[in-house]
């Protein structure tokens, strides 16, 4: 059994370099407790997407250790729900089949067709898109596609949930609706979640803690700043924006941004 | 629905117009080498059903075998070139150099190597389709953004699962359009190969009628051959409709 210390997602001395040798991530250390949700903000080039790709197993090589509840992620025994910025839906499969294939692969040998159908129906309803099951992704709006992508990520009941700027291509109204929907569903079925965004507001609205990545400069292996955000996180979504804690947090982050990202 | 009816009506209209031109030419020429449409259609309907089925069946089987063979080999090589930069570098010059060779010119070579039987007929069709399929499969696979695989990779999909769910459907649209384009050439070549070494097939049927100076039957054969080609085109369209529904 894993001790309490090794619970959750452990990132130790993570290093990632491009082919040309340029370091994208140098010595990143981060501990994400099980069932915690952290938001990550950083300027472009800070390696925040690279961090997600490393955890998702999409990078062929990286240095350092990635463990979840004591098991190395390299062993592929941890179920990961990924929500990419471009939704990552297969255009030639219907909404229903997109989720179905993910279930078939991620939960191979578990339950039959009926169990999958129940799961698909449940998450399509939860995301408010039950009527779109037979549609193809290209005929949907960006917001609808992202709902499908989130439904798919939740449906496989992942241990780790990774979101890579999922709402950045959406308009403000759609984004707000989806933030609320996402947070509500995450509370229903909590998974250890890492949410990458470039939007300070979104980072404060969704994270228990906020990881502010240092600007990616080749030599400096600066540690990311981790801010406690529990004061805002405990509030109702509707009340968050008007709270004093939100304003305070926003000011703090902007100050860090000015210091670190210059 | 209304648009489809209009489409069919237009096809029928063109068909009638072509027959009318044919009839006018017949009146102008007034020579046994061009019979009027009436006797030709009569000859077509008087053909023995079993005989026709056998000839059409043989031709279709050859086309089918040739297409399947070209698809299997083309898909394998195209896949290799599309997914591996190394193999693309190795094979690209080969494809580049052999692509412009008019494949019909290879007919005597194929006949020398594989005889006059079925093998050389099927191989000719395969040869004509193969290079175009290789190139379009490779380009089709390269055009699939790498990120399309990300979600499946992150949940631990096997190579086979990625092939069936991403690579193949992603390349299917180019494969279908390639088949549509090269099917016409394949049918023409089939005609050539059916002139020799066989007593079955549409090509044989037409040339046999020609030798017997039975021009009505010869034209009936040509019409039948065209009809088979038309049905094959419809079939590709049907496949396109079935598998390309997602492309809005």
Short mmCIF file of C-alpha atoms in Angstrom, two decimals:
data_model
loop_
_atom_site.label_atom_id
_atom_site.label_comp_id
_atom_site.label_asym_id
_atom_site.label_seq_id
_atom_site.Cartn_x
_atom_site.Cartn_y
_atom_site.Cartn_z
CA UNK A 1 0.00 0.00 0.00
CA UNK A 2 1.09 3.48 -0.66
CA UNK A 3 1.75 5.71 2.27
CA UNK A 4 -0.14 8.94 2.65
CA UNK A 5 2.89 10.81 1.40
CA UNK A 6 2.87 9.16 -1.97
CA UNK A 7 -0.83 9.73 -2.54
CA UNK A 8 -1.96 11.68 -5.53
CA UNK A 9 0.12 12.81 -8.46
CA UNK A 10 3.81 13.19 -7.70
CA UNK A 11 5.96 15.11 -10.13
CA UNK A 12 9.64 14.89 -9.29
CA UNK A 13 12.45 16.63 -11.15
CA UNK A 14 10.54 16.52 -14.41
CA UNK A 15 12.72 17.56 -17.32
CA UNK A 16 11.68 17.78 -20.93
CA UNK A 17 13.83 18.90 -23.82
CA UNK A 18 13.09 19.35 -27.51
CA UNK A 19 15.03 17.51 -30.18
CA UNK A 20 17.34 20.49 -30.59
CA UNK A 21 18.28 20.22 -26.92
CA UNK A 22 16.38 23.30 -25.76
CA UNK A 23 14.84 22.65 -22.38
CA UNK A 24 11.09 23.21 -22.10
CA UNK A 25 10.82 22.05 -18.54
CA UNK A 26 13.75 22.00 -16.16
CA UNK A 27 13.41 20.21 -12.85
CA UNK A 28 9.74 20.68 -12.10
CA UNK A 29 8.52 19.45 -8.73
CA UNK A 30 4.83 19.37 -7.90
CA UNK A 31 2.56 17.30 -5.70
CA UNK A 32 -1.11 17.15 -6.52
CA UNK A 33 -3.15 15.41 -3.80
CA UNK A 34 -5.63 12.75 -4.85
CA UNK A 35 -9.00 14.28 -5.78
CA UNK A 36 -7.45 17.72 -5.87
CA UNK A 37 -7.93 20.20 -8.68
CA UNK A 38 -5.07 22.55 -9.51
CA UNK A 39 -5.05 25.17 -12.21
CA UNK A 40 -1.84 25.99 -14.04
CA UNK A 41 -1.18 29.36 -15.61
CA UNK A 42 1.91 30.48 -17.42
CA UNK A 43 2.99 32.47 -20.44
CA UNK A 44 3.39 30.64 -23.72
CA UNK A 45 6.65 28.75 -23.77
CA UNK A 46 6.54 28.12 -20.03
CA UNK A 47 5.98 24.43 -20.65
CA UNK A 48 2.50 24.16 -19.17
CA UNK A 49 1.16 22.17 -22.11
CA UNK A 50 4.32 20.09 -22.14
CA UNK A 51 3.68 19.22 -18.51
CA UNK A 52 0.23 17.89 -19.41
CA UNK A 53 1.56 15.97 -22.39
CA UNK A 54 4.20 14.32 -20.23
CA UNK A 55 1.58 13.20 -17.70
CA UNK A 56 -0.75 12.05 -20.49
CA UNK A 57 2.00 9.80 -21.85
CA UNK A 58 2.26 11.68 -25.12
CA UNK A 59 5.95 12.46 -24.87
CA UNK A 60 8.38 9.76 -25.88
CA UNK A 61 11.03 10.85 -23.44
CA UNK A 62 11.32 12.87 -20.28
CA UNK A 63 13.60 12.94 -17.29
CA UNK A 64 12.47 12.65 -13.69
CA UNK A 65 9.60 10.80 -12.09
CA UNK A 66 5.87 10.85 -12.54
CA UNK A 67 3.94 8.74 -10.06
CA UNK A 68 0.29 8.39 -9.20
CA UNK A 69 -0.53 6.86 -5.81
CA UNK A 70 2.90 5.28 -5.83
CA UNK A 71 2.63 3.72 -9.31
CA UNK A 72 4.80 5.12 -12.08
CA UNK A 73 2.71 6.64 -14.89
CA UNK A 74 5.04 5.04 -17.45
CA UNK A 75 3.41 1.68 -16.64
CA UNK A 76 0.17 2.96 -18.17
CA UNK A 77 -1.90 1.55 -15.33
CA UNK A 78 -3.45 4.90 -14.50
CA UNK A 79 -6.54 5.93 -16.39
CA UNK A 80 -6.21 9.40 -17.82
CA UNK A 81 -8.97 11.61 -19.14
CA UNK A 82 -7.59 14.21 -21.53
CA UNK A 83 -9.46 17.26 -22.77
CA UNK A 84 -7.31 19.01 -25.41
CA UNK A 85 -7.81 22.56 -26.60
CA UNK A 86 -8.94 21.39 -30.04
CA UNK A 87 -11.41 18.93 -28.42
CA UNK A 88 -9.63 15.90 -29.90
CA UNK A 89 -12.80 14.33 -31.27
CA UNK A 90 -12.60 11.91 -34.17
CA UNK A 91 -14.55 13.67 -36.94
CA UNK A 92 -15.60 10.40 -38.59
CA UNK A 93 -17.32 9.10 -35.48
CA UNK A 94 -20.61 10.31 -34.07
CA UNK A 95 -20.75 11.92 -30.64
CA UNK A 96 -21.96 8.61 -29.24
CA UNK A 97 -19.25 6.58 -30.96
CA UNK A 98 -16.52 8.98 -29.88
CA UNK A 99 -17.33 8.26 -26.25
CA UNK A 100 -17.96 4.59 -26.97
CA UNK A 101 -14.52 4.00 -28.48
CA UNK A 102 -12.86 5.75 -25.52
CA UNK A 103 -14.77 3.49 -23.13
CA UNK A 104 -13.90 0.40 -25.16
CA UNK A 105 -10.20 1.23 -25.01
CA UNK A 106 -9.90 2.70 -21.52
CA UNK A 107 -12.14 0.14 -19.86
CA UNK A 108 -11.44 -2.89 -21.99
CA UNK A 109 -13.00 -6.04 -20.63
CA UNK A 110 -15.18 -4.21 -18.13
CA UNK A 111 -18.92 -4.47 -18.55
CA UNK A 112 -20.63 -5.06 -21.84
CA UNK A 113 -22.36 -2.89 -24.38
CA UNK A 114 -25.20 -2.15 -21.97
CA UNK A 115 -22.89 -0.80 -19.29
CA UNK A 116 -21.25 1.44 -21.88
CA UNK A 117 -24.59 2.70 -23.16
CA UNK A 118 -25.67 3.61 -19.62
CA UNK A 119 -22.44 5.47 -19.05
CA UNK A 120 -22.66 7.34 -22.36
CA UNK A 121 -26.28 8.34 -21.79
CA UNK A 122 -25.46 9.48 -18.26
CA UNK A 123 -22.65 11.80 -19.31
CA UNK A 124 -24.34 13.15 -22.40
CA UNK A 125 -27.26 14.10 -20.17
CA UNK A 126 -24.94 15.54 -17.52
CA UNK A 127 -23.31 17.76 -20.15
CA UNK A 128 -26.71 18.72 -21.60
CA UNK A 129 -26.10 17.22 -25.02
CA UNK A 130 -28.24 14.08 -24.94
CA UNK A 131 -29.90 15.18 -28.19
CA UNK A 132 -26.61 15.29 -30.08
CA UNK A 133 -25.64 11.62 -29.68
CA UNK A 134 -26.09 10.80 -33.38
CA UNK A 135 -24.42 13.94 -34.76
CA UNK A 136 -20.93 14.20 -36.23
CA UNK A 137 -18.45 16.59 -34.56
CA UNK A 138 -17.98 18.80 -37.62
CA UNK A 139 -21.66 19.71 -37.52
CA UNK A 140 -21.40 20.96 -33.93
CA UNK A 141 -20.36 24.34 -32.51
CA UNK A 142 -17.11 24.69 -30.58
CA UNK A 143 -18.95 24.75 -27.26
CA UNK A 144 -20.90 21.62 -28.13
CA UNK A 145 -17.74 19.81 -29.22
CA UNK A 146 -16.04 20.72 -25.98
CA UNK A 147 -19.01 19.35 -24.04
CA UNK A 148 -18.56 16.08 -25.89
CA UNK A 149 -14.84 16.06 -25.09
CA UNK A 150 -15.54 16.67 -21.39
CA UNK A 151 -18.28 14.02 -21.35
CA UNK A 152 -15.82 11.59 -22.89
CA UNK A 153 -13.13 12.40 -20.32
CA UNK A 154 -15.54 11.92 -17.39
CA UNK A 155 -17.18 8.82 -18.88
CA UNK A 156 -14.05 6.70 -18.65
CA UNK A 157 -13.99 7.53 -14.90
CA UNK A 158 -10.35 8.61 -14.95
CA UNK A 159 -8.03 8.74 -12.00
CA UNK A 160 -6.30 11.78 -13.50
CA UNK A 161 -8.12 14.44 -15.46
CA UNK A 162 -6.02 16.69 -17.68
CA UNK A 163 -7.43 19.78 -19.34
CA UNK A 164 -5.32 21.79 -21.76
CA UNK A 165 -6.84 25.26 -22.18
CA UNK A 166 -10.17 23.60 -22.93
CA UNK A 167 -12.25 26.75 -23.04
CA UNK A 168 -9.82 29.22 -24.61
CA UNK A 169 -11.38 29.04 -28.08
CA UNK A 170 -14.90 29.68 -26.82
CA UNK A 171 -16.75 32.95 -26.42
CA UNK A 172 -17.19 34.39 -22.92
CA UNK A 173 -20.80 33.29 -22.41
CA UNK A 174 -20.18 29.70 -23.51
CA UNK A 175 -17.00 29.58 -21.48
CA UNK A 176 -18.73 30.62 -18.29
CA UNK A 177 -21.49 28.05 -18.75
CA UNK A 178 -18.97 25.30 -19.37
CA UNK A 179 -16.78 26.28 -16.41
CA UNK A 180 -19.76 25.93 -14.13
CA UNK A 181 -20.86 22.67 -15.74
CA UNK A 182 -17.36 21.26 -15.54
CA UNK A 183 -16.89 22.17 -11.90
CA UNK A 184 -20.30 20.74 -10.96
CA UNK A 185 -19.53 17.44 -12.63
CA UNK A 186 -16.07 17.31 -11.17
CA UNK A 187 -17.62 17.64 -7.70
CA UNK A 188 -19.99 14.77 -8.55
CA UNK A 189 -17.15 12.54 -9.68
CA UNK A 190 -13.89 13.98 -8.37
CA UNK A 191 -10.68 13.04 -10.12
CA UNK A 192 -7.19 14.35 -9.56
CA UNK A 193 -7.29 17.21 -12.02
CA UNK A 194 -4.76 19.51 -13.63
CA UNK A 195 -6.31 22.39 -15.53
CA UNK A 196 -4.04 24.43 -17.78
CA UNK A 197 -5.25 27.87 -18.77
CA UNK A 198 -3.86 31.22 -19.83
CA UNK A 199 -6.76 33.04 -18.27
CA UNK A 200 -6.12 34.36 -14.72
CA UNK A 201 -9.83 34.57 -14.01
CA UNK A 202 -10.41 30.97 -14.99
CA UNK A 203 -7.48 29.85 -12.87
CA UNK A 204 -9.00 31.50 -9.79
CA UNK A 205 -12.53 30.28 -10.50
CA UNK A 206 -11.64 26.60 -10.90
CA UNK A 207 -8.56 25.71 -8.85
CA UNK A 208 -8.04 24.68 -5.25
CA UNK A 209 -4.52 25.83 -5.79
CA UNK A 210 -3.02 27.83 -8.60
CA UNK A 211 0.32 26.90 -10.07
CA UNK A 212 1.99 29.91 -11.66
CA UNK A 213 4.67 28.70 -14.06
CA UNK A 214 7.82 30.78 -14.46
CA UNK A 215 8.49 32.23 -17.89
CA UNK A 216 10.45 29.70 -19.90
CA UNK A 217 13.99 30.92 -20.04
CA UNK A 218 16.60 28.48 -21.16
CA UNK A 219 18.95 28.49 -18.20
CA UNK A 220 16.79 29.41 -15.21
CA UNK A 221 15.14 26.37 -13.66
CA UNK A 222 12.90 28.44 -11.47
CA UNK A 223 10.32 26.67 -9.34
CA UNK A 224 6.66 27.45 -10.04
CA UNK A 225 4.78 29.53 -7.51
CA UNK A 226 1.94 27.61 -5.88
CA UNK A 227 -0.85 29.70 -4.41
CA UNK A 228 -3.49 28.48 -2.04
CA UNK A 229 -6.90 29.28 -3.46
CA UNK A 230 -9.15 27.50 -0.95
CA UNK A 231 -10.80 30.74 0.13
CA UNK A 232 -12.27 31.23 -3.34
CA UNK A 233 -12.70 27.52 -4.08
CA UNK A 234 -15.06 27.03 -1.13
CA UNK A 235 -17.54 29.60 -2.44
CA UNK A 236 -20.46 29.00 -4.77
CA UNK A 237 -19.48 29.53 -8.40
CA UNK A 238 -21.92 32.45 -8.67
CA UNK A 239 -20.43 34.24 -5.67
CA UNK A 240 -16.77 33.76 -6.53
CA UNK A 241 -16.29 36.75 -8.78
CA UNK A 242 -17.78 39.22 -6.30
CA UNK A 243 -15.84 37.99 -3.29
CA UNK A 244 -13.01 39.90 -1.66
CA UNK A 245 -10.89 36.73 -1.76
CA UNK A 246 -11.21 36.65 -5.56
CA UNK A 247 -10.08 40.25 -5.90
CA UNK A 248 -7.20 39.65 -3.55
CA UNK A 249 -6.13 36.49 -5.39
CA UNK A 250 -6.32 38.25 -8.71
CA UNK A 251 -4.09 41.04 -7.43
CA UNK A 252 -1.56 38.55 -6.07
CA UNK A 253 -1.33 36.67 -9.33
CA UNK A 254 -0.90 39.81 -11.35
CA UNK A 255 1.91 40.88 -9.06
CA UNK A 256 3.65 37.52 -9.50
CA UNK A 257 3.15 37.74 -13.23
CA UNK A 258 4.80 41.15 -13.31
CA UNK A 259 7.74 39.93 -11.28
CA UNK A 260 8.25 36.58 -12.94
CA UNK A 261 7.18 36.95 -16.52
CA UNK A 262 9.07 40.10 -17.37
CA UNK B 1 -35.89 14.13 -52.35
CA UNK B 2 -36.96 16.57 -55.01
CA UNK B 3 -33.35 17.26 -55.86
CA UNK B 4 -32.64 13.55 -56.26
CA UNK B 5 -35.63 13.15 -58.62
CA UNK B 6 -34.39 16.08 -60.66
CA UNK B 7 -30.94 14.48 -60.76
CA UNK B 8 -32.35 11.20 -62.09
CA UNK B 9 -34.54 13.04 -64.59
CA UNK B 10 -31.48 14.89 -65.88
CA UNK B 11 -29.52 11.63 -66.28
CA UNK B 12 -32.43 10.09 -68.20
CA UNK B 13 -32.63 13.17 -70.41
CA UNK B 14 -28.94 12.94 -71.28
CA UNK B 15 -29.34 9.23 -71.97
CA UNK B 16 -32.24 9.89 -74.35
CA UNK B 17 -30.34 12.69 -76.08
CA UNK B 18 -27.37 10.39 -76.66
CA UNK B 19 -29.65 7.80 -78.22
CA UNK B 20 -31.18 10.48 -80.41
CA UNK B 21 -27.75 11.56 -81.67
CA UNK B 22 -26.92 7.91 -82.28
CA UNK B 23 -30.11 7.53 -84.32
CA UNK B 24 -29.36 10.66 -86.35
CA UNK B 25 -25.84 9.37 -87.08
CA UNK B 26 -27.36 6.07 -88.17
CA UNK B 27 -29.67 7.92 -90.57
CA UNK B 28 -26.76 9.97 -91.93
CA UNK B 29 -24.32 7.10 -92.27
CA UNK B 30 -26.77 4.45 -93.42
CA UNK B 31 -24.22 1.65 -93.28
CA UNK B 32 -24.27 -1.78 -91.53
CA UNK B 33 -21.29 -0.81 -89.30
CA UNK B 34 -23.60 1.46 -87.33
CA UNK B 35 -26.97 -0.17 -86.65
CA UNK B 36 -29.85 1.92 -85.29
CA UNK B 37 -30.55 1.86 -81.53
CA UNK B 38 -33.65 -0.31 -81.94
CA UNK B 39 -32.00 -3.52 -83.18
CA UNK B 40 -29.10 -3.06 -80.76
CA UNK B 41 -31.42 -2.90 -77.77
CA UNK B 42 -33.37 -5.82 -79.18
CA UNK B 43 -30.11 -7.77 -79.52
CA UNK B 44 -29.24 -6.83 -75.96
CA UNK B 45 -32.48 -8.21 -74.59
CA UNK B 46 -32.25 -11.32 -76.75
CA UNK B 47 -28.84 -12.21 -75.27
CA UNK B 48 -28.91 -15.37 -73.27
CA UNK B 49 -29.10 -14.43 -69.56
CA UNK B 50 -26.68 -17.11 -68.44
CA UNK B 51 -24.15 -16.13 -71.06
CA UNK B 52 -24.31 -12.46 -70.13
CA UNK B 53 -24.09 -13.22 -66.43
CA UNK B 54 -21.02 -15.38 -67.01
CA UNK B 55 -19.21 -12.70 -69.04
CA UNK B 56 -20.12 -9.86 -66.71
CA UNK B 57 -19.30 -12.05 -63.73
CA UNK B 58 -15.82 -12.83 -65.05
CA UNK B 59 -15.06 -9.17 -65.73
CA UNK B 60 -16.36 -8.07 -62.33
CA UNK B 61 -14.36 -10.76 -60.57
CA UNK B 62 -11.16 -9.61 -62.31
CA UNK B 63 -11.84 -5.99 -61.40
CA UNK B 64 -12.66 -6.96 -57.84
CA UNK B 65 -9.51 -9.06 -57.41
CA UNK B 66 -7.37 -6.36 -58.98
CA UNK B 67 -8.83 -3.62 -56.80
CA UNK B 68 -8.56 -5.63 -53.58
CA UNK B 69 -4.96 -6.60 -54.32
CA UNK B 70 -4.04 -3.00 -55.14
CA UNK B 71 -5.80 -1.79 -51.98
CA UNK B 72 -4.05 -4.25 -49.69
CA UNK B 73 -0.55 -3.62 -51.08
CA UNK B 74 -1.15 0.12 -51.58
CA UNK B 75 -2.50 0.55 -48.08
CA UNK B 76 0.46 -1.28 -46.54
CA UNK B 77 3.09 0.67 -48.48
CA UNK B 78 1.20 3.97 -48.17
CA UNK B 79 0.83 3.43 -44.44
CA UNK B 80 4.52 2.66 -44.07
CA UNK B 81 5.44 5.81 -46.02
CA UNK B 82 2.88 7.98 -44.24
CA UNK B 83 3.86 6.97 -40.72
CA UNK B 84 7.61 6.47 -41.03
CA UNK B 85 9.81 9.28 -42.35
CA UNK B 86 12.60 6.77 -42.94
CA UNK B 87 10.56 4.56 -45.27
CA UNK B 88 9.13 7.60 -46.97
CA UNK B 89 12.65 8.75 -47.81
CA UNK B 90 13.56 5.30 -49.10
CA UNK B 91 10.43 4.60 -51.13
CA UNK B 92 9.57 8.09 -52.35
CA UNK B 93 12.13 8.07 -55.21
CA UNK B 94 10.95 4.59 -56.22
CA UNK B 95 7.35 5.73 -56.47
CA UNK B 96 8.42 8.98 -58.11
CA UNK B 97 10.37 7.17 -60.82
CA UNK B 98 7.84 4.44 -61.53
CA UNK B 99 4.69 6.53 -61.32
CA UNK B 100 4.96 8.14 -64.81
CA UNK B 101 5.52 4.79 -66.60
CA UNK B 102 2.36 4.16 -68.61
CA UNK B 103 1.31 0.91 -67.01
CA UNK B 104 -0.41 -0.33 -70.16
CA UNK B 105 3.04 -0.45 -71.76
CA UNK B 106 3.88 -3.13 -69.22
CA UNK B 107 1.17 -5.41 -70.59
CA UNK B 108 3.56 -7.50 -72.76
CA UNK B 109 6.00 -7.76 -69.85
CA UNK B 110 3.27 -8.96 -67.52
CA UNK B 111 2.11 -11.42 -70.16
CA UNK B 112 5.67 -12.74 -70.57
CA UNK B 113 6.10 -13.24 -66.85
CA UNK B 114 2.64 -14.40 -65.84
CA UNK B 115 1.27 -15.98 -69.03
CA UNK B 116 -1.98 -15.26 -70.77
CA UNK B 117 -4.26 -16.47 -67.98
CA UNK B 118 -6.13 -14.82 -65.14
CA UNK B 119 -3.02 -13.72 -63.24
CA UNK B 120 -1.82 -11.28 -65.86
CA UNK B 121 -5.32 -9.75 -66.26
CA UNK B 122 -5.73 -9.14 -62.54
CA UNK B 123 -2.13 -7.91 -62.21
CA UNK B 124 -2.61 -5.28 -64.92
CA UNK B 125 -5.55 -3.78 -63.01
CA UNK B 126 -3.56 -3.90 -59.79
CA UNK B 127 -0.56 -2.21 -61.43
CA UNK B 128 -2.68 0.66 -62.69
CA UNK B 129 -4.35 1.31 -59.35
CA UNK B 130 -1.43 0.57 -57.07
CA UNK B 131 0.75 3.64 -57.51
CA UNK B 132 -2.09 6.08 -57.23
CA UNK B 133 -3.36 4.34 -54.13
CA UNK B 134 0.11 4.38 -52.54
CA UNK B 135 0.50 8.11 -53.14
CA UNK B 136 -2.98 9.06 -52.00
CA UNK B 137 -2.85 6.85 -48.91
CA UNK B 138 0.48 8.33 -47.93
CA UNK B 139 -0.71 11.90 -48.42
CA UNK B 140 -4.02 11.15 -46.73
CA UNK B 141 -2.30 9.73 -43.67
CA UNK B 142 0.18 12.59 -43.51
CA UNK B 143 -2.73 15.02 -43.58
CA UNK B 144 -4.16 13.59 -40.34
CA UNK B 145 -2.99 15.97 -37.59
CA UNK B 146 -0.80 14.22 -35.02
CA UNK B 147 -3.09 15.55 -32.28
CA UNK B 148 -5.94 13.38 -33.57
CA UNK B 149 -4.20 10.43 -31.95
CA UNK B 150 -3.59 12.16 -28.58
CA UNK B 151 -6.70 11.19 -26.64
CA UNK B 152 -6.57 7.57 -27.77
CA UNK B 153 -2.85 7.41 -26.95
CA UNK B 154 -3.41 8.86 -23.49
CA UNK B 155 -5.89 6.13 -22.62
CA UNK B 156 -3.48 3.46 -23.81
CA UNK B 157 -4.80 2.52 -27.25
CA UNK B 158 -2.80 -0.13 -29.09
CA UNK B 159 -1.30 0.48 -32.53
CA UNK B 160 -4.06 -1.64 -34.07
CA UNK B 161 -6.78 0.35 -32.31
CA UNK B 162 -5.26 3.60 -33.55
CA UNK B 163 -5.09 2.21 -37.07
CA UNK B 164 -8.75 1.14 -37.18
CA UNK B 165 -10.11 4.23 -35.46
CA UNK B 166 -7.91 7.02 -36.77
CA UNK B 167 -5.55 6.14 -39.61
CA UNK B 168 -7.88 4.08 -41.77
CA UNK B 169 -10.98 6.31 -41.54
CA UNK B 170 -8.77 9.36 -41.98
CA UNK B 171 -7.28 7.96 -45.18
CA UNK B 172 -10.55 6.51 -46.47
CA UNK B 173 -11.77 9.63 -48.24
CA UNK B 174 -8.65 9.89 -50.39
CA UNK B 175 -8.72 6.16 -51.06
CA UNK B 176 -12.29 6.39 -52.30
CA UNK B 177 -11.61 9.33 -54.58
CA UNK B 178 -8.54 7.58 -55.97
CA UNK B 179 -10.55 4.46 -56.73
CA UNK B 180 -13.18 6.58 -58.41
CA UNK B 181 -10.59 8.19 -60.68
CA UNK B 182 -8.57 5.08 -61.51
CA UNK B 183 -11.52 2.74 -61.90
CA UNK B 184 -12.18 4.14 -65.38
CA UNK B 185 -8.61 3.36 -66.46
CA UNK B 186 -8.80 -0.05 -64.87
CA UNK B 187 -11.93 -0.92 -66.85
CA UNK B 188 -10.32 0.15 -70.14
CA UNK B 189 -7.28 -1.98 -69.44
CA UNK B 190 -9.49 -4.88 -68.52
CA UNK B 191 -10.94 -4.66 -72.02
CA UNK B 192 -7.46 -5.01 -73.54
CA UNK B 193 -6.54 -7.97 -71.41
CA UNK B 194 -9.79 -9.75 -72.17
CA UNK B 195 -9.04 -9.79 -75.89
CA UNK B 196 -6.51 -12.58 -75.47
CA UNK B 197 -6.29 -15.87 -73.61
CA UNK B 198 -9.84 -16.10 -72.38
CA UNK B 199 -13.30 -17.15 -73.51
CA UNK B 200 -15.11 -15.15 -70.89
CA UNK B 201 -15.44 -11.51 -70.00
CA UNK B 202 -16.96 -8.41 -71.53
CA UNK B 203 -13.91 -7.66 -73.67
CA UNK B 204 -13.99 -11.15 -75.14
CA UNK B 205 -17.74 -10.86 -75.77
CA UNK B 206 -17.41 -7.62 -77.73
CA UNK B 207 -14.42 -8.72 -79.79
CA UNK B 208 -16.06 -12.07 -80.49
CA UNK B 209 -19.17 -10.34 -81.85
CA UNK B 210 -16.91 -8.10 -83.92
CA UNK B 211 -15.13 -11.11 -85.45
CA UNK B 212 -18.48 -12.68 -86.31
CA UNK B 213 -19.55 -9.38 -87.95
CA UNK B 214 -22.58 -9.37 -85.64
CA UNK B 215 -22.59 -5.61 -85.17
CA UNK B 216 -25.86 -5.40 -83.26
CA UNK B 217 -24.49 -7.80 -80.66
CA UNK B 218 -21.16 -5.96 -80.61
CA UNK B 219 -22.86 -2.67 -79.81
CA UNK B 220 -25.09 -4.46 -77.30
CA UNK B 221 -21.89 -5.68 -75.62
CA UNK B 222 -20.43 -2.17 -75.57
CA UNK B 223 -23.61 -0.84 -73.98
CA UNK B 224 -23.55 -3.61 -71.42
CA UNK B 225 -19.89 -2.92 -70.65
CA UNK B 226 -20.67 0.76 -70.18
CA UNK B 227 -23.57 -0.15 -67.92
CA UNK B 228 -21.33 -2.31 -65.74
CA UNK B 229 -18.88 0.59 -65.48
CA UNK B 230 -21.71 2.90 -64.54
CA UNK B 231 -22.90 0.53 -61.80
CA UNK B 232 -19.36 0.33 -60.41
CA UNK B 233 -19.25 4.13 -60.25
CA UNK B 234 -22.56 4.16 -58.42
CA UNK B 235 -21.12 1.63 -55.99
CA UNK B 236 -18.16 3.88 -55.18
CA UNK B 237 -20.59 6.77 -54.74
CA UNK B 238 -22.62 4.64 -52.37
CA UNK B 239 -19.52 3.76 -50.33
CA UNK B 240 -18.59 7.43 -50.31
CA UNK B 241 -22.03 8.34 -49.04
CA UNK B 242 -21.92 5.64 -46.37
CA UNK B 243 -18.43 6.36 -45.02
CA UNK B 244 -18.12 10.08 -45.63
CA UNK B 245 -21.30 11.18 -43.88
CA UNK B 246 -19.18 13.01 -41.32
CA UNK B 247 -17.76 15.44 -43.88
CA UNK B 248 -20.19 18.32 -43.76
#
